[in-house]
Coordinates of C-alpha atoms in Angstrom, one line a residue:
Chain T
X160 CA 0.0 0.0 0.0
X161 CA 1.3 3.4 -0.8
X162 CA 1.9 6.0 1.8
X163 CA -0.1 8.6 0.0
X164 CA 0.8 11.4 2.5
X165 CA 4.4 10.8 1.6
X166 CA 3.7 10.7 -2.1
X167 CA 1.6 13.8 -1.9
X168 CA 4.6 15.6 -0.5
X169 CA 7.3 14.2 -2.7
X170 CA 5.8 13.6 -6.1
X171 CA 4.8 17.2 -7.0
X172 CA 8.3 18.4 -6.4
X173 CA 9.8 15.6 -8.5
X174 CA 7.3 16.5 -11.2
X175 CA 8.3 20.1 -11.1
X176 CA 12.0 19.5 -11.2
X177 CA 12.2 16.5 -13.5
X178 CA 9.0 15.3 -15.2
X179 CA 10.2 16.9 -18.4
X180 CA 13.0 14.4 -18.7
X181 CA 12.2 11.6 -16.2
X182 CA 10.7 8.4 -17.6
X183 CA 9.0 5.9 -15.3
X184 CA 9.4 2.2 -16.0
X185 CA 6.9 0.1 -17.9
X186 CA 6.1 -3.3 -16.4
X187 CA 4.0 -5.1 -19.1
X188 CA 4.0 -8.7 -19.9
X189 CA 5.5 -9.5 -23.4
X190 CA 6.7 -5.8 -23.7
X191 CA 9.2 -5.5 -21.0
X192 CA 11.2 -8.1 -19.0
X193 CA 9.5 -9.0 -15.8
X194 CA 12.7 -8.9 -13.9
X195 CA 14.6 -5.9 -15.2
X196 CA 12.0 -3.9 -17.3
X197 CA 14.1 -3.5 -20.4
X198 CA 12.4 -4.1 -23.7
X199 CA 11.6 -7.7 -24.2
X200 CA 9.0 -8.0 -27.0
X201 CA 7.2 -11.3 -27.1
X202 CA 9.1 -12.8 -24.1
X203 CA 8.4 -12.7 -20.4
X204 CA 12.1 -12.2 -19.7
X205 CA 14.9 -10.6 -21.6
X206 CA 17.8 -12.9 -22.8
X207 CA 20.3 -11.9 -20.1
X208 CA 17.8 -12.4 -17.3
X209 CA 16.7 -15.8 -18.8
X210 CA 20.3 -16.9 -18.8
X211 CA 20.8 -15.9 -15.2
X212 CA 17.6 -17.8 -14.2
X213 CA 18.8 -20.8 -16.1
X214 CA 22.0 -20.8 -14.1
X215 CA 21.0 -19.7 -10.6
X216 CA 17.2 -20.2 -10.5
X217 CA 15.4 -19.3 -7.2
X218 CA 18.6 -18.1 -5.6
X219 CA 18.3 -14.8 -7.5
X220 CA 16.1 -11.9 -6.3
X221 CA 12.5 -12.7 -5.6
X222 CA 11.2 -9.3 -6.6
X223 CA 12.7 -6.2 -8.3
X224 CA 11.7 -2.6 -8.4
X225 CA 12.9 0.3 -10.5
X226 CA 12.1 4.0 -10.1
X227 CA 13.2 5.5 -13.5
X228 CA 14.8 4.6 -16.8
X229 CA 18.2 6.2 -17.5
X230 CA 20.3 6.3 -20.6
X231 CA 23.5 7.8 -22.1
X232 CA 23.4 11.2 -23.9
X233 CA 20.3 12.1 -21.8
X234 CA 19.9 14.1 -18.6
X235 CA 18.9 10.9 -16.7
X236 CA 22.3 9.3 -17.6
X237 CA 24.2 12.4 -16.5
X238 CA 22.4 12.4 -13.1
X239 CA 23.3 8.8 -12.4
X240 CA 27.0 9.7 -12.7
X241 CA 26.9 13.3 -11.5
X242 CA 25.4 12.5 -8.1
X243 CA 28.4 10.4 -7.2
X244 CA 31.3 12.3 -8.7
X245 CA 34.1 13.3 -6.4
X246 CA 32.5 16.8 -6.3
X247 CA 28.9 15.7 -6.6
X248 CA 26.5 17.8 -8.7
X249 CA 24.1 19.3 -6.1
X250 CA 21.0 19.2 -8.3
X251 CA 21.7 15.5 -9.2
X252 CA 22.1 14.6 -5.5
X253 CA 18.8 16.3 -4.8
X254 CA 17.0 14.4 -7.6
X255 CA 18.5 11.0 -6.6
X256 CA 17.4 11.6 -3.0
X257 CA 13.9 12.6 -4.0
X258 CA 13.5 9.5 -6.1
X259 CA 14.9 7.2 -3.4
X260 CA 12.6 8.9 -0.9
X261 CA 9.6 8.4 -3.1
X262 CA 10.3 4.7 -3.4
X263 CA 11.5 4.0 0.1
X264 CA 9.0 6.2 2.0
X265 CA 6.1 6.4 -0.5
X266 CA 6.2 2.7 -1.1
X267 CA 7.8 1.5 2.1
X268 CA 5.4 -1.4 2.8
X269 CA 5.1 -2.6 -0.8
X270 CA 7.9 -5.2 -0.9
X271 CA 6.6 -6.7 2.4
X272 CA 3.0 -6.8 1.1
X273 CA 4.1 -8.4 -2.2
X274 CA 6.2 -11.1 -0.4
X275 CA 4.0 -11.5 2.7
X276 CA 7.1 -11.1 4.9
X277 CA 8.2 -8.0 6.7
X278 CA 11.5 -6.5 5.5
X279 CA 14.1 -7.1 8.2
X280 CA 17.5 -6.1 6.7
X281 CA 19.0 -3.9 4.0
X282 CA 22.3 -3.7 2.2
X283 CA 23.8 -1.7 -0.7
X284 CA 25.5 -3.3 -3.6
X285 CA 29.2 -2.5 -3.2
X286 CA 31.2 -0.7 -5.9
X287 CA 33.7 -2.9 -7.7
X288 CA 35.8 0.1 -8.5
X289 CA 37.3 0.5 -5.0
X290 CA 36.1 4.0 -4.6
X291 CA 37.2 5.8 -1.4
X292 CA 34.8 7.4 1.1
X293 CA 31.2 6.6 1.9
X294 CA 29.2 4.6 -0.6
X295 CA 27.1 7.0 -2.6
X296 CA 24.0 4.8 -2.7
X297 CA 24.2 4.3 1.1
X298 CA 24.5 8.1 1.7
X299 CA 21.5 8.6 -0.6
X300 CA 19.2 6.0 1.0
X301 CA 20.0 5.8 4.7
X302 CA 18.0 8.9 5.7
X303 CA 14.9 7.2 4.4
X304 CA 15.3 3.7 5.8
X305 CA 13.6 2.8 9.0
X306 CA 16.1 2.5 11.8
X307 CA 14.4 -0.7 12.9
X308 CA 16.0 -2.5 9.9
X309 CA 19.4 -4.1 10.3
X310 CA 22.2 -3.2 7.9
X311 CA 24.2 -5.9 6.2
X312 CA 27.6 -5.1 4.8
X313 CA 28.7 -7.0 1.7
X314 CA 32.4 -7.4 1.0
X315 CA 33.8 -7.6 -2.5
X316 CA 35.5 -11.0 -3.0
X317 CA 36.4 -10.8 -6.7
X318 CA 36.4 -8.1 -9.3
X319 CA 36.9 -10.5 -12.2
X320 CA 34.3 -10.5 -15.1
X321 CA 32.7 -7.4 -13.5
X322 CA 29.4 -7.7 -15.3
X323 CA 28.7 -11.3 -14.7
X324 CA 26.5 -12.7 -12.0
X325 CA 28.8 -14.7 -9.7
X326 CA 28.1 -16.5 -6.4
X327 CA 31.5 -15.5 -5.2
X328 CA 31.3 -11.8 -6.1
X329 CA 30.4 -10.6 -2.6
X330 CA 30.1 -12.1 0.8
X331 CA 27.8 -11.1 3.6
X332 CA 29.2 -10.2 7.0
X333 CA 26.3 -11.9 8.9
X334 CA 24.4 -15.2 8.8
X335 CA 20.6 -14.8 8.3
X336 CA 17.6 -16.9 9.3
X337 CA 15.1 -18.0 6.8
X338 CA 12.7 -15.4 8.2
X339 CA 15.0 -12.7 6.9
X340 CA 13.7 -10.4 4.2
X341 CA 16.6 -8.3 2.7
X342 CA 16.1 -5.1 0.7
X343 CA 19.1 -4.9 -1.6
X344 CA 19.7 -1.3 -2.9
X345 CA 21.6 0.0 -5.9
X346 CA 21.6 3.0 -8.2
X347 CA 21.8 1.5 -11.7
X348 CA 21.0 -1.8 -13.3
X349 CA 22.7 -2.4 -16.7
X350 CA 22.7 -6.2 -17.0
X351 CA 21.9 -7.1 -13.4
X352 CA 25.3 -8.5 -12.8
X353 CA 25.9 -6.5 -9.6
X354 CA 22.5 -6.6 -8.0
X355 CA 21.9 -10.3 -8.7
X356 CA 25.4 -11.2 -7.4
X357 CA 24.5 -9.3 -4.2
X358 CA 21.2 -11.3 -4.1
X359 CA 23.1 -14.6 -4.4
X360 CA 25.4 -13.6 -1.5
X361 CA 22.5 -12.6 0.7
X362 CA 20.8 -15.9 -0.2
X363 CA 24.0 -17.8 0.7
X364 CA 23.8 -16.1 4.1
X365 CA 20.4 -17.6 4.6
X366 CA 17.9 -14.9 3.6
X367 CA 14.4 -16.2 2.9
X368 CA 13.2 -13.3 0.8
X369 CA 15.2 -10.9 -1.3
X370 CA 13.8 -7.7 -2.8
X371 CA 16.0 -5.5 -5.0
X372 CA 15.3 -1.8 -5.4
X373 CA 17.3 -0.1 -8.1
X374 CA 16.9 3.6 -8.8
X375 CA 17.5 3.5 -12.6
X376 CA 17.2 0.8 -15.2
X377 CA 19.9 1.8 -17.7
X378 CA 18.7 1.5 -21.3
X379 CA 20.8 0.9 -24.4
X380 CA 19.1 2.4 -27.5
X381 CA 21.6 0.5 -29.7
X382 CA 19.2 -2.4 -29.3
X383 CA 16.4 -2.1 -31.8
X384 CA 13.7 -3.2 -29.3
X385 CA 14.9 -0.8 -26.7
X386 CA 15.0 2.1 -29.2
X387 CA 11.5 1.2 -30.1
X388 CA 10.4 1.2 -26.5
X389 CA 12.0 4.7 -26.0
X390 CA 10.5 6.2 -29.2
X391 CA 7.1 4.6 -29.2
X392 CA 6.3 4.5 -25.5
X393 CA 8.6 6.5 -23.2
X394 CA 8.8 9.6 -25.4
X395 CA 5.1 9.6 -25.9
X396 CA 3.8 9.2 -22.3
X397 CA 4.5 11.6 -19.5
X398 CA 6.0 9.9 -16.5
X399 CA 3.7 8.6 -13.7
X400 CA 5.7 9.2 -10.6
X401 CA 3.0 7.7 -8.4
X402 CA 3.2 4.3 -10.1
X403 CA 4.4 1.6 -7.7
X404 CA 8.0 0.7 -8.5
X405 CA 7.3 -2.9 -7.3
X406 CA 4.3 -3.6 -9.4
X407 CA 4.5 -1.1 -12.3
X408 CA 0.9 -0.2 -11.5
X409 CA -1.2 0.1 -8.3
X410 CA 0.5 -0.8 -5.0
X411 CA -0.1 -4.3 -3.6
X412 CA -2.9 -4.6 -1.1
Chain K
X267 CA 48.8 22.6 -6.6
X268 CA 49.4 24.9 -9.5
X269 CA 51.6 22.3 -11.3
X270 CA 49.0 19.6 -10.6
X271 CA 46.4 21.7 -12.3
X272 CA 48.9 22.3 -15.1
X273 CA 49.4 18.5 -15.5
X274 CA 45.6 18.0 -15.5
X275 CA 45.0 20.6 -18.1
X276 CA 47.9 19.3 -20.4
X277 CA 46.5 15.8 -20.1
X278 CA 43.0 16.9 -21.0
X279 CA 44.2 18.9 -24.0
X280 CA 46.4 16.1 -25.1
X281 CA 43.5 13.6 -24.8
X282 CA 41.2 15.9 -26.9
X283 CA 43.8 16.7 -29.5
X284 CA 45.0 13.1 -30.0
X285 CA 41.8 11.2 -29.1
X286 CA 43.6 7.9 -28.3
X287 CA 41.7 4.8 -29.6
X288 CA 39.4 7.1 -31.6
X289 CA 37.6 8.3 -28.4
X290 CA 35.1 11.1 -29.0
X291 CA 35.2 14.3 -27.0
X292 CA 32.0 13.1 -25.3
X293 CA 33.5 9.8 -24.3
X294 CA 36.7 11.5 -23.0
X295 CA 34.5 13.9 -21.0
X296 CA 32.5 11.1 -19.4
X297 CA 35.6 9.2 -18.6
X298 CA 37.4 12.2 -17.1
X299 CA 34.3 13.0 -15.0
X300 CA 34.1 9.5 -13.7
X301 CA 37.8 9.1 -13.0
X302 CA 38.1 12.5 -11.4
X303 CA 41.4 13.1 -13.1
X304 CA 42.4 13.8 -16.7
X305 CA 46.0 12.7 -16.0
X306 CA 44.8 9.3 -14.8
X307 CA 42.7 8.9 -17.9
X308 CA 45.6 10.0 -20.1
X309 CA 47.9 7.3 -18.6
X310 CA 45.2 4.6 -18.9
X311 CA 44.1 5.6 -22.4
X312 CA 47.7 5.6 -23.7
X313 CA 48.9 2.5 -21.9
X314 CA 48.9 -0.6 -24.1
X315 CA 47.9 1.4 -27.2
X316 CA 50.0 2.0 -30.4
X317 CA 51.2 5.2 -28.8
X318 CA 55.0 5.2 -28.4
X319 CA 56.3 6.8 -25.3
X320 CA 57.9 9.5 -27.4
X321 CA 54.6 10.3 -29.1
X322 CA 52.9 10.5 -25.7
X323 CA 55.3 13.0 -24.3
X324 CA 55.2 15.0 -27.6
X325 CA 51.4 15.2 -27.3
X326 CA 51.8 16.4 -23.7
X327 CA 54.4 18.9 -24.5
X328 CA 52.4 20.3 -27.4
X329 CA 49.4 20.6 -25.1
X330 CA 51.6 22.5 -22.6
X331 CA 52.8 24.9 -25.1
X332 CA 49.3 25.5 -26.4
X333 CA 48.2 26.2 -22.8
X334 CA 51.1 28.6 -22.3
X335 CA 50.2 30.4 -25.5
X336 CA 46.5 30.7 -24.5
X337 CA 47.4 32.0 -21.1
X338 CA 49.8 34.5 -22.6
X339 CA 47.0 35.7 -24.7
X340 CA 44.8 36.3 -21.6
X341 CA 42.7 33.2 -22.1
X342 CA 41.8 31.2 -19.0
X343 CA 41.4 27.4 -19.4
X344 CA 38.9 25.7 -17.2
X345 CA 38.7 21.9 -17.1
X346 CA 35.3 20.4 -16.3
X347 CA 37.0 19.1 -13.1
X348 CA 38.2 22.5 -11.9
X349 CA 36.5 24.0 -8.8
X350 CA 35.9 27.2 -10.9
X351 CA 34.2 25.4 -13.7
X352 CA 30.5 26.6 -13.7
X353 CA 28.7 24.0 -11.6
X354 CA 25.5 24.2 -13.6
X355 CA 27.2 23.5 -16.9
X356 CA 28.8 20.4 -15.3
X357 CA 25.3 19.3 -14.5
X358 CA 24.0 18.9 -18.0
X359 CA 24.6 15.8 -20.2
X360 CA 26.3 18.0 -22.9
X361 CA 28.9 19.2 -20.3
X362 CA 32.0 20.0 -22.3
X363 CA 35.4 18.8 -21.3
X364 CA 36.6 22.4 -20.8
X365 CA 35.7 26.0 -21.2
X366 CA 37.9 28.9 -22.2
X367 CA 37.2 32.3 -20.7
X368 CA 38.0 35.9 -21.0
X369 CA 36.8 38.1 -18.2
X370 CA 35.8 37.3 -14.6
X371 CA 34.7 33.7 -13.8
X372 CA 32.1 33.3 -11.0
X373 CA 31.3 29.6 -10.9
X374 CA 28.2 29.8 -8.9
X375 CA 26.5 33.0 -10.0
X376 CA 22.8 33.6 -10.5
X377 CA 22.3 34.1 -14.3
X378 CA 19.5 33.9 -16.8
X379 CA 19.7 33.4 -20.6
X380 CA 17.8 35.8 -22.7
X381 CA 17.9 34.7 -26.3
X382 CA 16.0 34.8 -29.5
X383 CA 16.1 35.3 -33.3
X384 CA 18.7 37.0 -35.3
X385 CA 15.9 38.4 -37.5
X386 CA 14.2 40.2 -34.7
X387 CA 11.4 42.8 -35.0
X388 CA 11.6 46.2 -33.3
X389 CA 9.0 44.9 -30.9
X390 CA 11.1 41.8 -30.0
X391 CA 14.2 43.9 -29.6
X392 CA 12.3 46.3 -27.3
X393 CA 11.1 43.4 -25.2
X394 CA 14.6 41.8 -24.9
X395 CA 16.0 45.2 -23.9
X396 CA 13.3 45.8 -21.3
X397 CA 13.9 42.4 -19.7
X398 CA 17.6 42.8 -19.6
X399 CA 17.5 46.3 -18.2
X400 CA 15.3 45.0 -15.4
X401 CA 17.6 42.0 -14.8
X402 CA 20.7 44.1 -14.6
X403 CA 18.8 46.4 -12.1
X404 CA 18.3 43.3 -9.9
X405 CA 21.9 42.3 -10.3
X406 CA 21.0 39.2 -12.3
X407 CA 23.6 38.3 -14.9
X408 CA 22.3 38.2 -18.5
X409 CA 23.6 35.3 -20.6
X410 CA 23.2 35.4 -24.4
X411 CA 25.0 34.0 -27.4
X412 CA 26.5 37.1 -29.1
X413 CA 24.4 36.6 -32.2
X414 CA 22.8 39.5 -34.0
X415 CA 19.3 40.5 -33.2
X416 CA 17.9 39.5 -29.7
X417 CA 21.3 38.3 -28.3
X418 CA 23.0 41.6 -29.2
X419 CA 20.1 43.6 -27.7
X420 CA 20.3 41.5 -24.5
X421 CA 24.1 42.0 -24.0
X422 CA 23.9 45.7 -24.9
X423 CA 21.0 46.5 -22.5
X424 CA 22.8 44.7 -19.6
X425 CA 26.0 46.6 -20.2
X426 CA 24.1 49.9 -20.6
X427 CA 22.4 49.4 -17.2
X428 CA 25.8 48.7 -15.6
X429 CA 25.0 45.0 -15.2
X430 CA 27.0 41.9 -15.8
X431 CA 26.6 39.9 -19.0
X432 CA 28.1 36.6 -20.3
X433 CA 28.5 35.8 -23.9
X434 CA 28.6 32.1 -24.7
X435 CA 30.1 32.0 -28.2
X436 CA 29.9 29.4 -31.0
X437 CA 33.5 29.7 -32.1
X438 CA 36.9 29.5 -30.5
X439 CA 37.6 32.4 -28.1
X440 CA 40.2 34.0 -30.4
X441 CA 37.6 34.3 -33.2
X442 CA 35.0 37.0 -33.7
X443 CA 31.7 35.8 -35.1
X444 CA 29.7 37.6 -36.3
X445 CA 32.4 40.1 -37.3
X446 CA 30.0 43.0 -36.6
X447 CA 30.0 42.1 -32.9
X448 CA 33.8 42.2 -32.5
X449 CA 33.7 45.4 -30.4
X450 CA 30.8 44.0 -28.2
X451 CA 32.7 40.7 -27.6
X452 CA 35.8 42.7 -26.5
X453 CA 33.7 44.9 -24.2
X454 CA 32.0 41.9 -22.6
X455 CA 35.4 40.2 -22.0
X456 CA 36.4 43.4 -20.2
X457 CA 33.3 44.0 -18.2
X458 CA 31.7 40.6 -18.0
X459 CA 32.7 37.2 -19.3
X460 CA 33.1 35.5 -22.7
X461 CA 33.0 31.7 -22.6
X462 CA 33.7 29.2 -25.3
X463 CA 33.6 25.4 -25.3
X464 CA 35.8 25.1 -28.5
X465 CA 39.6 25.2 -28.9
X466 CA 40.6 28.9 -29.1
X467 CA 41.2 29.0 -32.9
X468 CA 38.1 27.0 -33.9
X469 CA 36.2 28.7 -36.7
X470 CA 32.4 28.8 -36.8
X471 CA 30.7 25.5 -37.7
X472 CA 27.1 24.7 -38.4
X473 CA 26.8 22.5 -35.3
X474 CA 28.8 24.7 -33.0
X475 CA 25.9 27.1 -32.4
X476 CA 23.6 24.4 -31.2
X477 CA 26.3 23.1 -28.9
X478 CA 26.6 26.6 -27.6
X479 CA 22.9 26.8 -26.9
X480 CA 23.2 23.7 -24.7
X481 CA 25.9 25.4 -22.6
X482 CA 23.7 28.5 -22.2
X483 CA 20.7 26.4 -21.1
X484 CA 23.0 24.7 -18.5
X485 CA 24.7 27.8 -17.3
X486 CA 21.5 29.8 -16.7
X487 CA 19.0 29.3 -13.9
X488 CA 16.3 29.8 -16.6
X489 CA 16.0 30.6 -20.3
X490 CA 13.9 33.5 -21.5
X491 CA 12.9 33.3 -25.1
X492 CA 12.2 36.9 -26.1
X493 CA 11.2 36.4 -29.7
X494 CA 11.8 33.5 -32.1
X495 CA 10.5 32.1 -35.3
X496 CA 9.4 28.6 -36.1
X497 CA 13.0 27.5 -36.8
X498 CA 15.6 29.1 -34.7
X499 CA 18.4 28.3 -32.3
X500 CA 16.2 29.8 -29.6
X501 CA 13.7 27.1 -30.2
X502 CA 16.4 24.5 -29.8
X503 CA 17.5 26.1 -26.6
X504 CA 14.0 26.0 -25.2
X505 CA 13.8 22.3 -26.0
X506 CA 17.2 21.6 -24.4
X507 CA 16.3 23.6 -21.3
X508 CA 13.2 21.5 -20.8
X509 CA 15.4 18.4 -21.3
X510 CA 17.7 19.7 -18.6
X511 CA 14.8 20.3 -16.2
X512 CA 15.6 24.1 -16.4
X513 CA 12.8 26.6 -16.3
X514 CA 11.8 28.3 -19.6
X515 CA 10.0 31.6 -19.9
X516 CA 8.3 32.4 -23.2
X517 CA 7.2 35.9 -23.9
X518 CA 3.7 36.0 -25.2
X519 CA 5.2 36.8 -28.6
X520 CA 6.7 33.3 -28.7
X521 CA 3.8 31.6 -26.9
X522 CA 1.2 32.9 -29.3
X523 CA 2.9 33.2 -32.6
X524 CA 4.8 29.9 -32.9
X525 CA 3.5 26.4 -33.0
X526 CA 6.4 25.1 -30.9
X527 CA 5.8 27.8 -28.3
X528 CA 2.1 26.8 -28.1
X529 CA 3.1 23.2 -27.7
X530 CA 5.5 24.0 -24.8
X531 CA 2.8 25.9 -22.8
X532 CA 1.6 23.7 -19.9
X533 CA 4.8 21.6 -19.8
X534 CA 6.5 21.5 -16.4
X535 CA 8.6 24.6 -15.6
X536 CA 7.4 26.5 -18.7
X537 CA 6.0 29.9 -18.0
X538 CA 4.5 32.6 -20.3
X539 CA 5.1 36.2 -19.5
X540 CA 3.5 39.2 -21.2
X541 CA 5.4 41.9 -19.5
X542 CA 8.8 42.6 -17.9
X543 CA 7.3 42.3 -14.4
X544 CA 5.7 38.9 -15.3
X545 CA 9.2 37.7 -16.4
X546 CA 10.6 38.7 -13.0
X547 CA 7.7 37.1 -11.2
X548 CA 8.2 33.8 -13.2
X549 CA 11.9 33.9 -12.3
X550 CA 11.0 34.1 -8.7
X551 CA 8.7 31.1 -8.9
X552 CA 11.3 29.0 -10.7
X553 CA 13.6 28.9 -7.6
X554 CA 10.9 27.5 -5.4
X555 CA 10.9 23.7 -6.2
X556 CA 14.6 23.4 -5.4
X557 CA 14.4 25.1 -2.0
X558 CA 11.1 23.3 -1.2
X559 CA 12.7 20.0 -2.2
X560 CA 15.7 20.6 0.1
X561 CA 13.4 21.5 2.9
X562 CA 11.3 18.4 2.4
X563 CA 14.4 16.1 2.2
X564 CA 15.6 17.5 5.6
X565 CA 12.2 16.8 7.1
X566 CA 11.9 13.3 5.7
X567 CA 15.3 12.2 7.0
X568 CA 14.5 9.6 9.6
X569 CA 11.0 10.8 10.0

């Protein structure tokens, strides 16, 4: 269920500042992938997600949510880099925080309702680039996460094949019980390699339910199907910033 | 610190002049922004390529002597990573790898673009002039593109009122285009600021004026379109400003007499103004969502 009081406060400001360029994801069977929401005409899942499921099955994330689409040569793409540069761009930090706030506060209970299990833990997907200082995703999300949730820290175990989903990519610092529902947070999803590797490590630690919330699904218009989705759908519909990032429509009851 | 900046600038210029691996300026800019250092990118981009060490150092020493010559000519070179690089220009996806400047650089100033057609009517010129006199009065810096018509009227009015104006030009900073505005460009360099995103000797090019419009949209807190036809650079700037999430203020001339102007009305952050005071009112409104958002984010933290 949406917290409409929160959305009433946040959404009008996001609309003012960004609805001219922001695009909200489409979750539509046989149009977009049900895992990662990239274009997937005629298929429930895109090819990379299908391959990941073939290999890792139910150990991957149980449910995924995306707040916006982003792409290169577009303001959304610039924001996803600019907010975490060594001197962060102030207006990009503001937008990233607003979007995380809308998902984490406006749709706080949605992952639990969808799974039937309360969220108990959260973690961010570590950077493979060994950046110094606080993790930019963590800085952006922590103000909006309930302090009753426990934080899990994932350690990078290997940086080989950086885009691939690997069980040995990260390791959790704690063991979890089967009742644990972990919210995994990241800023961008390109192939899912990072977020799904994080899901595997949290599963290995014992988590029963894994929900992945990613701010932006990165689109590559060099793919015809993606280009088509951008031109025929995204460029023609104004963003709906109240749409539930977990369902792509109304919030779960 | 000074020599570190020098190394950074030389590496950036060398990257742009040699484009190792066929990298575009866009790709180089993105890489430099992500790495946070042009010198790091230079060493990564040239390691393991066909570049011989001697060629590498020749490229760097060429870049250094260019930078020296520009500096001797009174041109300031600002890398996109420099603290003095205008923050709002760094925010847009067309952020250039560098800007060259003549005049005084104020990286965080409140400025508004006032742009429009070269083929302006007396009415349009009068409107642009009125707006810029009022902006100068309020100590708002006027940005324009040094083109004939509306741009020239905007710069001139700002200067006349003793205000500050910035010319973002579509050529290298050693060039004068259009030639008729040579004197104006020099005066703005003395009393305000001339900015260019091109290498200092770059001639005018068909695409360079559109690239310049993107910088103006980024630099300004808002874009005011004083008068424009169906097909003009000002129209392109309006579209870009919307794409950057920047406010656009159309005069009623534009909002009523062009199809694209009518189509923009009602879009987020697009305002229509039929008088100078309405332009000023719209500018005041444009700042509210940012401060309201910052306030809300503070309140929402661990609510």
